[in-house]
CSV table of N, CA and C in Angstrom, one decimal:
chain,number,residue,atom,x,y,z
A,1,MET,N,-6.4,-59.1,145.3
A,1,MET,CA,-7.0,-57.7,145.0
A,1,MET,C,-7.2,-57.0,146.4
A,2,GLY,N,-7.5,-57.7,147.4
A,2,GLY,CA,-7.8,-57.1,148.7
A,2,GLY,C,-6.7,-56.2,149.3
A,3,TRP,N,-5.5,-56.8,149.3
A,3,TRP,CA,-4.3,-56.0,149.8
A,3,TRP,C,-3.9,-54.8,149.1
A,4,TRP,N,-4.0,-54.9,147.7
A,4,TRP,CA,-3.6,-53.8,146.9
A,4,TRP,C,-4.7,-52.6,146.9
A,5,MET,N,-5.9,-53.0,147.1
A,5,MET,CA,-7.0,-52.1,147.3
A,5,MET,C,-6.8,-51.3,148.6
A,6,LEU,N,-6.4,-52.0,149.7
A,6,LEU,CA,-6.2,-51.4,151.0
A,6,LEU,C,-4.9,-50.4,150.9
A,7,PHE,N,-4.1,-50.9,150.2
A,7,PHE,CA,-2.7,-50.1,150.0
A,7,PHE,C,-3.0,-48.8,149.3
A,8,GLY,N,-3.8,-49.0,148.2
A,8,GLY,CA,-4.2,-47.9,147.4
A,8,GLY,C,-4.9,-46.8,148.2
A,9,GLY,N,-5.9,-47.3,149.1
A,9,GLY,CA,-6.7,-46.3,150.0
A,9,GLY,C,-5.8,-45.5,150.8
A,10,VAL,N,-4.9,-46.3,151.5
A,10,VAL,CA,-4.0,-45.7,152.5
A,10,VAL,C,-3.2,-44.7,151.8
A,11,PHE,N,-2.6,-45.0,150.6
A,11,PHE,CA,-1.8,-44.1,149.8
A,11,PHE,C,-2.5,-42.8,149.5
A,12,TRP,N,-3.7,-42.9,149.1
A,12,TRP,CA,-4.5,-41.6,148.8
A,12,TRP,C,-4.8,-40.9,150.0
A,13,VAL,N,-5.1,-41.4,151.1
A,13,VAL,CA,-5.4,-40.6,152.4
A,13,VAL,C,-4.1,-40.0,152.8
A,14,LEU,N,-3.0,-40.6,152.8
A,14,LEU,CA,-1.7,-40.0,153.1
A,14,LEU,C,-1.4,-38.9,152.1
A,15,LEU,N,-1.6,-39.1,150.9
A,15,LEU,CA,-1.2,-38.1,149.9
A,15,LEU,C,-2.1,-36.9,150.0
A,16,ILE,N,-3.4,-37.0,150.3
A,16,ILE,CA,-4.3,-35.9,150.5
A,16,ILE,C,-4.1,-35.3,151.7
A,17,GLY,N,-3.8,-36.0,152.8
A,17,GLY,CA,-3.4,-35.3,154.1
A,17,GLY,C,-2.1,-34.5,154.0
A,18,THR,N,-1.1,-35.0,153.3
A,18,THR,CA,0.1,-34.3,153.1
A,18,THR,C,0.0,-33.0,152.4
A,19,LEU,N,-0.9,-33.1,151.3
A,19,LEU,CA,-1.2,-31.8,150.5
A,19,LEU,C,-1.9,-30.8,151.3
A,20,VAL,N,-2.8,-31.2,152.1
A,20,VAL,CA,-3.6,-30.4,153.0
A,20,VAL,C,-2.7,-29.7,154.0
A,21,TYR,N,-1.8,-30.5,154.6
A,21,TYR,CA,-0.8,-29.9,155.5
A,21,TYR,C,0.1,-28.9,154.9
A,22,LEU,N,0.6,-29.2,153.8
A,22,LEU,CA,1.6,-28.3,153.1
A,22,LEU,C,0.9,-27.0,152.7
A,23,PHE,N,-0.3,-27.0,152.1
A,23,PHE,CA,-1.1,-25.9,151.7
A,23,PHE,C,-1.5,-25.0,153.0
A,24,SER,N,-1.9,-25.6,154.1
A,24,SER,CA,-2.3,-24.9,155.2
A,24,SER,C,-1.1,-24.3,155.9
A,25,SER,N,0.0,-25.0,156.0
A,25,SER,CA,1.3,-24.4,156.5
A,25,SER,C,1.8,-23.2,155.7
A,26,ALA,N,1.7,-23.3,154.4
A,26,ALA,CA,2.3,-22.4,153.4
A,26,ALA,C,1.4,-21.1,153.4
A,27,PHE,N,0.1,-21.2,153.4
A,27,PHE,CA,-0.8,-20.2,153.1
A,27,PHE,C,-1.7,-19.8,154.4
A,28,GLY,N,-1.6,-20.5,155.4
A,28,GLY,CA,-2.4,-20.3,156.6
A,28,GLY,C,-2.0,-19.2,157.5
A,29,ARG,N,-0.9,-18.7,157.4
A,29,ARG,CA,-0.4,-17.6,158.3
A,29,ARG,C,-0.6,-16.2,157.7
A,30,GLY,N,-1.0,-15.3,158.5
A,30,GLY,CA,-1.1,-14.0,158.1
A,30,GLY,C,0.1,-13.2,158.2
A,31,ALA,N,0.2,-12.0,157.8
A,31,ALA,CA,1.6,-11.3,157.8
A,31,ALA,C,1.9,-11.0,159.3
A,32,GLY,N,1.0,-11.0,160.2
A,32,GLY,CA,1.4,-10.6,161.5
A,32,GLY,C,1.8,-11.9,162.4
A,33,ASP,N,1.7,-13.1,161.8
A,33,ASP,CA,2.0,-14.2,162.5
A,33,ASP,C,3.4,-14.8,162.4
A,34,ALA,N,4.3,-13.9,162.3
A,34,ALA,CA,5.7,-14.3,162.1
A,34,ALA,C,6.2,-15.1,163.4
A,35,PRO,N,6.7,-16.3,163.1
A,35,PRO,CA,7.1,-17.2,164.2
A,35,PRO,C,8.2,-16.5,165.0
A,36,GLY,N,8.1,-16.6,166.3
A,36,GLY,CA,9.3,-16.1,167.2
A,36,GLY,C,9.1,-14.6,167.5
A,37,ARG,N,8.1,-14.0,167.0
A,37,ARG,CA,8.0,-12.5,167.2
A,37,ARG,C,6.7,-12.1,167.7
A,38,SER,N,6.8,-11.5,168.9
A,38,SER,CA,5.6,-11.1,169.6
A,38,SER,C,5.9,-9.8,170.2
A,39,GLU,N,4.9,-8.9,170.2
A,39,GLU,CA,5.0,-7.6,170.8
A,39,GLU,C,5.2,-7.6,172.3
A,40,THR,N,6.1,-6.7,172.8
A,40,THR,CA,6.2,-6.6,174.3
A,40,THR,C,5.1,-5.7,174.7
A,41,PRO,N,4.7,-5.7,176.0
A,41,PRO,CA,3.6,-4.9,176.5
A,41,PRO,C,3.8,-3.4,176.3
A,42,LEU,N,5.1,-3.0,176.2
A,42,LEU,CA,5.3,-1.6,176.0
A,42,LEU,C,5.1,-1.2,174.5
A,43,GLU,N,5.5,-2.1,173.6
A,43,GLU,CA,5.1,-2.0,172.1
A,43,GLU,C,3.6,-1.8,171.9
A,44,VAL,N,2.9,-2.8,172.7
A,44,VAL,CA,1.4,-2.7,172.5
A,44,VAL,C,1.0,-1.3,173.0
A,45,ALA,N,1.4,-0.8,174.0
A,45,ALA,CA,1.0,0.6,174.6
A,45,ALA,C,1.3,1.5,173.5
A,46,LYS,N,2.6,1.6,172.9
A,46,LYS,CA,3.0,2.5,171.9
A,46,LYS,C,2.0,2.5,170.7
A,47,ARG,N,1.8,1.2,170.3
A,47,ARG,CA,0.9,1.2,169.2
A,47,ARG,C,-0.5,1.6,169.4
A,48,ARG,N,-1.0,1.4,170.6
A,48,ARG,CA,-2.3,1.8,171.0
A,48,ARG,C,-2.4,3.3,171.2
A,49,PHE,N,-1.3,4.0,171.6
A,49,PHE,CA,-1.3,5.4,171.7
A,49,PHE,C,-1.2,6.0,170.4
A,50,ALA,N,-0.4,5.5,169.4
A,50,ALA,CA,-0.2,6.0,168.1
A,50,ALA,C,-1.5,5.9,167.3
A,51,ALA,N,-2.3,4.8,167.7
A,51,ALA,CA,-3.6,4.7,166.9
A,51,ALA,C,-4.6,5.5,167.4
A,52,GLY,N,-4.5,6.1,168.7
A,52,GLY,CA,-5.5,6.9,169.3
A,52,GLY,C,-6.5,6.2,170.1
A,53,GLU,N,-6.0,4.9,170.6
A,53,GLU,CA,-6.9,4.1,171.3
A,53,GLU,C,-6.8,4.5,172.9
A,54,ILE,N,-5.7,5.0,173.2
A,54,ILE,CA,-5.5,5.5,174.6
A,54,ILE,C,-5.0,7.0,174.6
A,55,SER,N,-5.3,7.6,175.7
A,55,SER,CA,-4.7,9.1,175.7
A,55,SER,C,-3.2,9.1,176.2
A,56,GLN,N,-2.7,10.3,176.1
A,56,GLN,CA,-1.3,10.4,176.5
A,56,GLN,C,-1.1,10.1,178.0
A,57,GLU,N,-2.0,10.4,178.9
A,57,GLU,CA,-2.0,10.2,180.2
A,57,GLU,C,-2.0,8.6,180.4
A,58,GLU,N,-3.0,8.0,179.8
A,58,GLU,CA,-3.0,6.5,179.9
A,58,GLU,C,-1.7,5.8,179.5
A,59,TYR,N,-1.2,6.4,178.4
A,59,TYR,CA,0.1,5.8,177.8
A,59,TYR,C,1.3,5.9,178.9
A,60,GLU,N,1.3,7.2,179.4
A,60,GLU,CA,2.5,7.5,180.3
A,60,GLU,C,2.3,6.6,181.6
A,61,ARG,N,1.0,6.4,182.0
A,61,ARG,CA,0.7,5.6,183.3
A,61,ARG,C,1.3,4.2,183.0
A,62,ILE,N,0.8,3.7,181.8
A,62,ILE,CA,1.1,2.3,181.5
A,62,ILE,C,2.7,2.2,181.4
A,63,ARG,N,3.3,3.1,180.8
A,63,ARG,CA,4.8,3.1,180.6
A,63,ARG,C,5.5,3.1,181.9
A,64,GLU,N,5.1,4.0,182.8
A,64,GLU,CA,5.7,4.0,184.1
A,64,GLU,C,5.6,2.7,184.9
A,65,THR,N,4.3,2.2,184.8
A,65,THR,CA,4.1,0.9,185.5
A,65,THR,C,5.1,-0.2,184.9
A,66,LEU,N,5.2,-0.3,183.6
A,66,LEU,CA,5.9,-1.3,183.0
A,66,LEU,C,7.5,-1.2,183.2
A,67,LEU,N,7.8,0.1,183.4
A,67,LEU,CA,9.3,0.3,183.5
A,67,LEU,C,9.8,0.3,185.0
A,68,ARG,N,8.9,0.0,185.9
A,68,ARG,CA,9.4,-0.2,187.3
A,68,ARG,C,10.2,-1.2,187.5
């Protein structure tokens, strides 16, 4: 009875761990977390300018600095 009980416990721990891993990898990412895709510094500056976070002068200064 001892070995089967140990095997049963290990089985359930592995099963639950696998299910948690599968659910977290399937539903844990947001829309902006696409693997392999990150914004370049210039894209960040463009987005911030479009959102009104920085002025046109700031955007142009950042752009000139990045394109050197």
